[in-house]
Coordinates of C-alpha atoms in Angstrom, one line a residue:
M291 CA -43.8 -125.8 -24.8
S292 CA -46.5 -125.1 -22.2
E293 CA -47.2 -127.3 -19.3
E294 CA -50.9 -127.6 -20.4
R295 CA -49.8 -128.9 -23.7
Y296 CA -47.5 -131.3 -22.1
Q297 CA -50.2 -132.5 -19.6
K298 CA -52.7 -133.1 -22.6
C299 CA -50.2 -135.1 -24.4
L300 CA -49.2 -137.2 -21.4
S301 CA -52.9 -137.8 -20.7
W302 CA -53.4 -138.9 -24.4
C303 CA -50.3 -141.1 -24.3
A304 CA -51.2 -142.7 -21.0
D305 CA -54.5 -143.7 -22.5
H306 CA -52.6 -145.3 -25.5
G307 CA -50.2 -147.4 -23.9
L308 CA -47.5 -145.3 -22.7
K309 CA -45.3 -146.4 -19.9
L310 CA -43.4 -143.7 -18.2
D311 CA -41.4 -144.3 -14.9
A312 CA -43.2 -142.7 -12.1
R313 CA -39.9 -141.4 -10.9
I314 CA -39.6 -139.0 -13.7
E315 CA -40.8 -135.3 -14.2
R316 CA -40.6 -132.6 -16.9
K317 CA -39.2 -129.4 -15.8
K318 CA -37.2 -126.4 -17.1
V319 CA -33.8 -125.8 -15.7
N320 CA -31.9 -122.7 -17.0
G321 CA -34.5 -122.0 -19.6
I322 CA -34.4 -125.6 -21.1
Y323 CA -37.0 -128.3 -20.5
G324 CA -35.8 -131.6 -19.7
M325 CA -36.9 -135.0 -18.1
Y326 CA -35.6 -135.3 -14.4
A327 CA -35.3 -138.1 -11.8
T328 CA -37.5 -137.4 -8.7
E329 CA -35.9 -140.6 -7.1
D330 CA -32.8 -142.7 -7.9
I331 CA -33.2 -144.7 -11.1
P332 CA -30.7 -147.8 -11.3
K333 CA -28.8 -148.4 -14.6
D334 CA -30.6 -150.6 -17.1
T335 CA -34.0 -149.5 -16.0
V336 CA -36.4 -149.2 -18.8
F337 CA -38.0 -145.8 -17.9
V338 CA -40.2 -145.1 -21.0
S339 CA -41.8 -147.0 -24.0
F340 CA -44.7 -146.6 -26.2
P341 CA -46.6 -149.0 -28.4
I342 CA -45.5 -148.8 -32.1
D343 CA -49.0 -149.5 -33.4
Q344 CA -50.2 -146.2 -31.5
S345 CA -48.1 -144.0 -33.9
I346 CA -49.5 -142.3 -36.8
P347 CA -50.3 -144.7 -39.7
R348 CA -48.9 -144.0 -43.1
G349 CA -51.6 -145.8 -45.0
S350 CA -50.9 -147.8 -48.2
D351 CA -48.5 -147.2 -51.1
S352 CA -51.5 -146.7 -53.3
D353 CA -52.2 -143.5 -51.4
Y354 CA -49.1 -141.9 -52.7
P355 CA -47.3 -141.2 -56.2
N356 CA -44.7 -143.8 -57.1
D357 CA -41.8 -141.6 -56.0
F358 CA -43.0 -140.6 -52.4
S359 CA -40.4 -141.4 -50.1
E360 CA -41.0 -142.8 -46.4
D361 CA -40.0 -139.7 -45.2
L362 CA -42.7 -137.7 -47.0
K363 CA -45.2 -140.2 -46.1
I364 CA -44.4 -139.7 -42.4
I365 CA -44.5 -135.9 -42.8
Y366 CA -47.8 -135.9 -44.9
T367 CA -49.7 -138.0 -42.3
A368 CA -48.4 -135.9 -39.3
A369 CA -49.4 -132.7 -41.2
L370 CA -53.1 -134.2 -41.9
E371 CA -53.2 -134.8 -38.0
L372 CA -51.8 -131.5 -37.1
A373 CA -54.4 -129.8 -39.1
K374 CA -57.1 -131.4 -37.0
G375 CA -55.5 -130.1 -33.7
E376 CA -57.1 -131.5 -30.6
N377 CA -59.8 -133.4 -32.7
S378 CA -56.9 -135.7 -34.1
E379 CA -57.2 -139.4 -33.3
Y380 CA -53.3 -139.3 -32.9
F381 CA -53.5 -136.0 -31.0
G382 CA -50.7 -137.1 -28.5
C383 CA -48.3 -137.8 -31.5
I384 CA -48.4 -134.2 -32.5
A385 CA -49.3 -132.4 -29.4
M386 CA -45.7 -131.6 -28.4
F387 CA -44.7 -130.4 -32.0
E388 CA -42.7 -127.1 -31.8
T389 CA -45.0 -124.3 -32.9
M390 CA -44.1 -122.0 -35.7
E391 CA -43.3 -119.2 -33.0
E392 CA -40.9 -121.7 -31.5
L393 CA -39.3 -122.8 -34.9
Q394 CA -38.9 -119.3 -36.0
S395 CA -36.8 -118.5 -32.8
H396 CA -34.1 -121.1 -33.8
S397 CA -34.6 -123.0 -37.0
I398 CA -32.1 -122.4 -39.8
Y399 CA -35.0 -122.4 -42.2
F400 CA -35.8 -118.9 -40.9
F401 CA -32.2 -117.5 -40.3
S402 CA -32.0 -114.0 -41.8
E403 CA -29.3 -113.2 -44.4
T404 CA -27.0 -111.8 -41.8
E405 CA -27.4 -115.0 -39.5
L406 CA -26.5 -117.2 -42.6
Q407 CA -23.6 -115.0 -43.7
W408 CA -22.1 -115.6 -40.1
I409 CA -22.3 -119.3 -40.7
Q410 CA -20.6 -118.9 -44.1
K411 CA -17.8 -117.0 -42.4
L412 CA -17.3 -119.4 -39.6
N413 CA -17.7 -122.6 -41.7
P414 CA -18.5 -122.6 -45.4
I415 CA -18.7 -126.2 -45.9
V416 CA -21.4 -126.3 -43.2
F417 CA -23.1 -123.3 -44.7
R418 CA -23.4 -125.2 -47.9
M419 CA -25.0 -128.1 -45.9
A420 CA -27.4 -125.5 -44.3
M421 CA -28.4 -124.2 -47.8
E422 CA -28.9 -127.8 -49.0
Q423 CA -31.3 -128.5 -46.1
R424 CA -33.2 -125.4 -46.8
Q425 CA -33.7 -126.4 -50.3
R426 CA -34.5 -130.0 -49.4
I427 CA -37.3 -128.4 -47.1
D428 CA -38.6 -126.3 -50.0
G429 CA -38.6 -129.5 -52.2
M430 CA -40.7 -131.5 -49.5
K431 CA -42.9 -128.5 -49.2
A432 CA -43.8 -128.4 -52.7
S433 CA -44.2 -132.2 -53.1
L434 CA -46.7 -132.3 -50.1
K435 CA -48.5 -129.1 -51.3
K436 CA -49.0 -130.9 -54.5
L437 CA -50.3 -134.3 -53.0
A438 CA -52.7 -132.2 -50.5
P439 CA -53.5 -128.8 -51.7
Q440 CA -56.2 -128.5 -49.0
L441 CA -53.3 -128.3 -46.4
E442 CA -52.1 -124.7 -45.3
E443 CA -48.5 -124.1 -46.3
E444 CA -47.7 -123.3 -42.6
I445 CA -49.0 -126.6 -41.3
I446 CA -46.8 -128.5 -44.1
L447 CA -43.8 -126.5 -43.0
Q448 CA -44.5 -127.2 -39.4
A449 CA -44.7 -130.8 -39.9
I450 CA -41.4 -130.8 -42.0
L451 CA -39.3 -128.8 -39.5
N452 CA -40.6 -131.1 -36.5
F453 CA -39.6 -134.1 -38.6
F454 CA -36.2 -132.8 -38.7
S455 CA -35.9 -132.4 -35.0
R456 CA -38.3 -135.0 -33.5
V457 CA -38.6 -138.1 -35.9
W458 CA -36.9 -141.4 -35.1
G459 CA -34.8 -143.3 -37.4
G460 CA -35.9 -146.5 -39.1
H461 CA -39.0 -145.1 -40.2
L462 CA -40.5 -145.4 -37.0
G463 CA -42.1 -141.8 -37.3
F464 CA -43.0 -139.6 -34.3
L465 CA -42.8 -141.4 -30.8
P466 CA -44.5 -138.9 -28.1
I467 CA -43.1 -138.5 -24.9
L468 CA -39.9 -140.3 -26.0
D469 CA -38.8 -137.3 -28.0
L470 CA -38.9 -134.9 -24.9
F471 CA -35.8 -136.4 -23.4
N472 CA -32.6 -134.7 -24.1
H473 CA -29.7 -136.3 -26.0
S474 CA -26.2 -137.3 -24.7
D475 CA -24.1 -140.0 -26.3
R476 CA -22.4 -140.4 -23.0
K477 CA -25.2 -140.6 -20.7
G478 CA -28.0 -141.8 -23.0
H479 CA -29.0 -145.3 -24.6
I480 CA -30.1 -145.5 -28.1
L481 CA -33.8 -146.4 -28.9
I482 CA -34.6 -150.0 -28.3
K483 CA -37.4 -152.6 -29.1
L484 CA -39.3 -154.0 -26.5
D485 CA -42.0 -156.8 -25.8
N486 CA -41.6 -158.7 -29.1
D487 CA -40.9 -155.7 -31.0
T488 CA -44.4 -154.4 -30.1
R489 CA -42.9 -151.2 -28.2
S490 CA -40.0 -148.7 -28.6
G491 CA -38.4 -147.4 -25.5
H492 CA -35.3 -146.4 -23.7
K493 CA -33.5 -147.7 -20.7
A494 CA -31.0 -146.0 -18.5
R495 CA -27.4 -146.3 -19.7
I496 CA -26.1 -145.1 -16.4
S497 CA -27.6 -144.8 -12.7
Y498 CA -29.3 -141.7 -12.4
A499 CA -29.5 -139.9 -8.6
K500 CA -32.4 -137.9 -7.7
G501 CA -32.5 -134.5 -9.1
E502 CA -30.4 -135.5 -12.2
Q503 CA -31.5 -135.0 -15.8
I504 CA -32.3 -138.4 -17.6
Y505 CA -30.8 -138.7 -21.1
V506 CA -31.3 -140.7 -24.1
S507 CA -29.2 -141.0 -27.3
Y508 CA -30.6 -140.0 -30.5
S509 CA -27.8 -142.2 -32.0
R510 CA -24.5 -140.8 -33.0
K511 CA -24.7 -138.2 -35.7
D512 CA -22.3 -135.9 -37.7
V513 CA -20.8 -133.1 -35.9
A514 CA -23.0 -130.5 -37.9
F515 CA -26.2 -132.5 -37.3
F516 CA -27.1 -131.2 -34.1
A517 CA -26.4 -127.4 -34.9
L518 CA -28.4 -127.7 -37.9
N519 CA -31.5 -129.5 -36.6
Y520 CA -31.6 -128.5 -33.0
D521 CA -31.1 -125.2 -31.0
Y522 CA -28.0 -126.4 -29.1
F523 CA -24.6 -128.0 -29.6
D524 CA -22.9 -130.1 -26.9
P525 CA -19.1 -129.5 -27.3
E526 CA -18.4 -132.2 -24.5
G527 CA -20.1 -135.0 -26.5
P528 CA -18.4 -137.6 -28.8
H529 CA -18.5 -136.3 -32.4
F530 CA -17.6 -137.3 -35.9
I531 CA -17.2 -135.8 -39.4
N532 CA -19.1 -137.6 -42.0
Y533 CA -16.7 -137.5 -45.0
A534 CA -19.3 -138.3 -47.8
Q535 CA -21.8 -135.9 -46.5
R536 CA -19.2 -133.0 -46.8
A537 CA -16.9 -133.7 -49.6
I538 CA -17.5 -132.7 -53.3
Q539 CA -14.8 -133.6 -55.4
T540 CA -13.7 -131.7 -58.6
V541 CA -13.1 -134.1 -61.6
R542 CA -10.1 -132.3 -63.1
N543 CA -8.9 -134.9 -65.4
E544 CA -9.6 -138.3 -67.4
L545 CA -7.7 -140.5 -64.5
K546 CA -10.0 -138.8 -61.9
Q547 CA -13.0 -139.5 -63.9
K548 CA -12.2 -143.1 -64.6
T549 CA -11.1 -143.7 -60.9
L550 CA -14.2 -142.5 -59.4
E551 CA -16.4 -144.3 -61.8
V552 CA -14.8 -147.4 -60.6
A553 CA -15.1 -146.5 -57.0
A554 CA -18.6 -145.5 -57.7
Q555 CA -19.5 -149.1 -58.6
E556 CA -18.5 -150.2 -54.9
Y557 CA -19.2 -147.2 -52.8
G558 CA -22.0 -145.4 -54.7
G559 CA -22.2 -141.8 -55.6
Q560 CA -23.1 -139.4 -58.6
F561 CA -21.5 -137.1 -61.1
F562 CA -22.8 -133.7 -61.7
Q563 CA -22.1 -130.3 -63.4
A564 CA -21.7 -127.2 -61.6
N565 CA -20.6 -124.0 -63.2
G566 CA -19.4 -126.0 -66.2
V567 CA -17.0 -128.2 -63.9
Q568 CA -17.5 -131.9 -63.5
H569 CA -18.0 -132.9 -59.9
F570 CA -18.6 -136.1 -57.9
K571 CA -20.4 -136.8 -54.6
L572 CA -19.9 -140.1 -52.8
A573 CA -23.0 -141.9 -51.4
A574 CA -21.3 -144.4 -49.0
K575 CA -22.0 -144.6 -45.2
N576 CA -19.7 -144.8 -42.3
M577 CA -16.7 -143.0 -43.8
F578 CA -16.0 -140.8 -40.8
F579 CA -13.2 -138.6 -39.3
L580 CA -13.6 -139.8 -35.8
E581 CA -12.3 -138.0 -32.9
N582 CA -8.7 -139.0 -33.2
A583 CA -8.6 -140.9 -36.4
P584 CA -10.2 -141.9 -39.7
S585 CA -12.7 -144.7 -39.5
F586 CA -11.7 -148.1 -41.0
K587 CA -14.1 -147.9 -44.0
L588 CA -12.6 -144.2 -44.7
L589 CA -9.2 -145.8 -44.9
D590 CA -10.4 -148.6 -46.9
Y591 CA -12.0 -146.2 -49.3
F592 CA -8.7 -144.1 -49.8
R593 CA -6.8 -147.5 -50.2
K594 CA -9.1 -148.5 -52.7
I595 CA -8.6 -145.2 -54.6
V596 CA -4.8 -145.7 -54.6
L597 CA -5.3 -149.2 -55.9
I598 CA -7.6 -148.2 -58.7
E599 CA -5.5 -145.4 -60.0
A600 CA -2.4 -147.8 -59.9
S601 CA -4.1 -150.4 -61.9
L602 CA -5.4 -147.8 -64.5
T603 CA -2.0 -146.4 -64.9
K604 CA -0.2 -149.7 -64.6
Q605 CA 2.1 -148.5 -62.1
E606 CA 3.4 -149.7 -58.5
V607 CA 0.9 -149.3 -55.7
R608 CA 2.1 -146.5 -53.3
E609 CA 0.8 -147.2 -50.0
Q610 CA 1.8 -143.5 -49.0
G611 CA -0.7 -142.4 -51.5
I612 CA -3.5 -143.3 -49.0
Y613 CA -2.0 -140.7 -46.5
E614 CA -1.4 -138.2 -49.1
N615 CA -5.0 -138.4 -50.3
L616 CA -6.3 -138.0 -46.6
L617 CA -4.4 -134.9 -46.2
S618 CA -5.5 -133.4 -49.4
V619 CA -9.0 -133.8 -47.9
I620 CA -8.1 -132.7 -44.3
D621 CA -6.0 -129.6 -45.0
P622 CA -8.6 -127.9 -47.1
F623 CA -11.2 -128.8 -44.6
I624 CA -9.2 -127.2 -41.8
A625 CA -8.4 -124.0 -43.9
A626 CA -12.1 -123.6 -44.8
I627 CA -13.1 -123.3 -41.0
Q628 CA -12.4 -119.7 -39.8
V629 CA -13.7 -119.8 -36.4
E630 CA -10.6 -118.9 -34.8
Q631 CA -10.9 -115.5 -36.6
F632 CA -13.8 -114.5 -34.4
D633 CA -14.7 -113.7 -30.9
L634 CA -17.9 -115.4 -29.2
K635 CA -19.2 -112.0 -28.0
D636 CA -19.5 -110.8 -31.7
I637 CA -21.5 -113.7 -33.0
P638 CA -25.3 -113.4 -32.9
E639 CA -27.0 -115.5 -30.2
K640 CA -28.8 -117.9 -32.6
V641 CA -25.3 -118.7 -34.5
R642 CA -23.4 -119.4 -31.5
R643 CA -24.1 -123.2 -31.8
F644 CA -22.4 -123.2 -35.0
Y645 CA -19.5 -121.5 -33.5
Y646 CA -19.1 -124.2 -30.8
M647 CA -19.7 -126.9 -33.6
S648 CA -17.0 -125.2 -35.9
K649 CA -14.4 -125.3 -33.3
K650 CA -15.1 -129.0 -32.4
E651 CA -14.9 -129.9 -36.2
R652 CA -11.6 -128.1 -36.3
E653 CA -10.3 -130.0 -33.3
I654 CA -11.5 -133.2 -34.9
L655 CA -9.6 -132.5 -38.2
L656 CA -6.4 -131.4 -36.4
S657 CA -6.3 -134.8 -34.4
N658 CA -6.8 -136.8 -37.7
R659 CA -3.9 -134.7 -39.3
S660 CA -1.9 -135.7 -36.4
W661 CA -2.8 -139.4 -36.8
V662 CA -1.6 -139.1 -40.4
F663 CA 1.7 -137.8 -39.4
D664 CA 2.0 -140.4 -36.7
N665 CA 1.4 -143.3 -39.0
I666 CA 3.6 -142.3 -42.0
T667 CA 6.5 -140.2 -43.1
L668 CA 5.8 -138.1 -46.0

């Protein structure tokens, strides 16, 4: 991301309502760009904001097929502007997109077979997630090419991959300059609405001294999210494991089928066949293995499973069953992670973020396992 591109983006954004604290500069430190304080910046200072109405518009629903998601609309309109280059009316919104060359250097979409095999060795569940993401990207690419055959496939792919790494949640789309601040849950604040919800911006979660890097929070994500979508992983940050995103349950008998059918009515999810075997994938949110214990919602889910099974079999409710069910998930997850079998020096540079991520994931699971034994005698 060249300084020339940054200055062009900054100029466009300033003309379109960007407010960036004058005490902030962009610079590269140890090979990584970030935003730094040139003077002290007190806690709670709003240091950057951008008017929402200056983002790339998505048009009306009539412009799209009925099944076109909001995500695809954001990508489609970004790809249209990306194809125009500096002639785009919304040039600043796409000016700092990573180029294809930059994306090829780190995106899992471009990982070689050998690099993918390394992920599989370290953490087969995260390998499955990586392959699912690559499949999703290919599906998006096909949908967008069908809608806009005039767009070059490379432009579409560039827009998709930048969507995964740069777009803001809540369908806000791309917010230029705001996406140049690096992430930290401990030091950064989540995106906020300002000026009667007409602007999006960030304020300082902590006080920053002159020379310190200024962080924002992209919001808390599953421990694998940053390794899958960014070229780094911060082992010092707070993390969690999204149970629903990882777990695929094998339906081995009629009781399991009926239990999950009832659970799905409350929590959502879908059944599917794979290799001739029935499976179930949960769709609920906020079911996490936190750093030291399961989330309340995850515990409630396993408690509900025990209650449903007791009702179906007309047996007494076994509170111990909650913890047995937890261990039946935690133990296979731990066993699947083989990161301890490898030395960091043997792992390709591009894959090392998955090494650090897998070590953190194993640490979280072991802590949750200890929590189970601290709370019940099995």
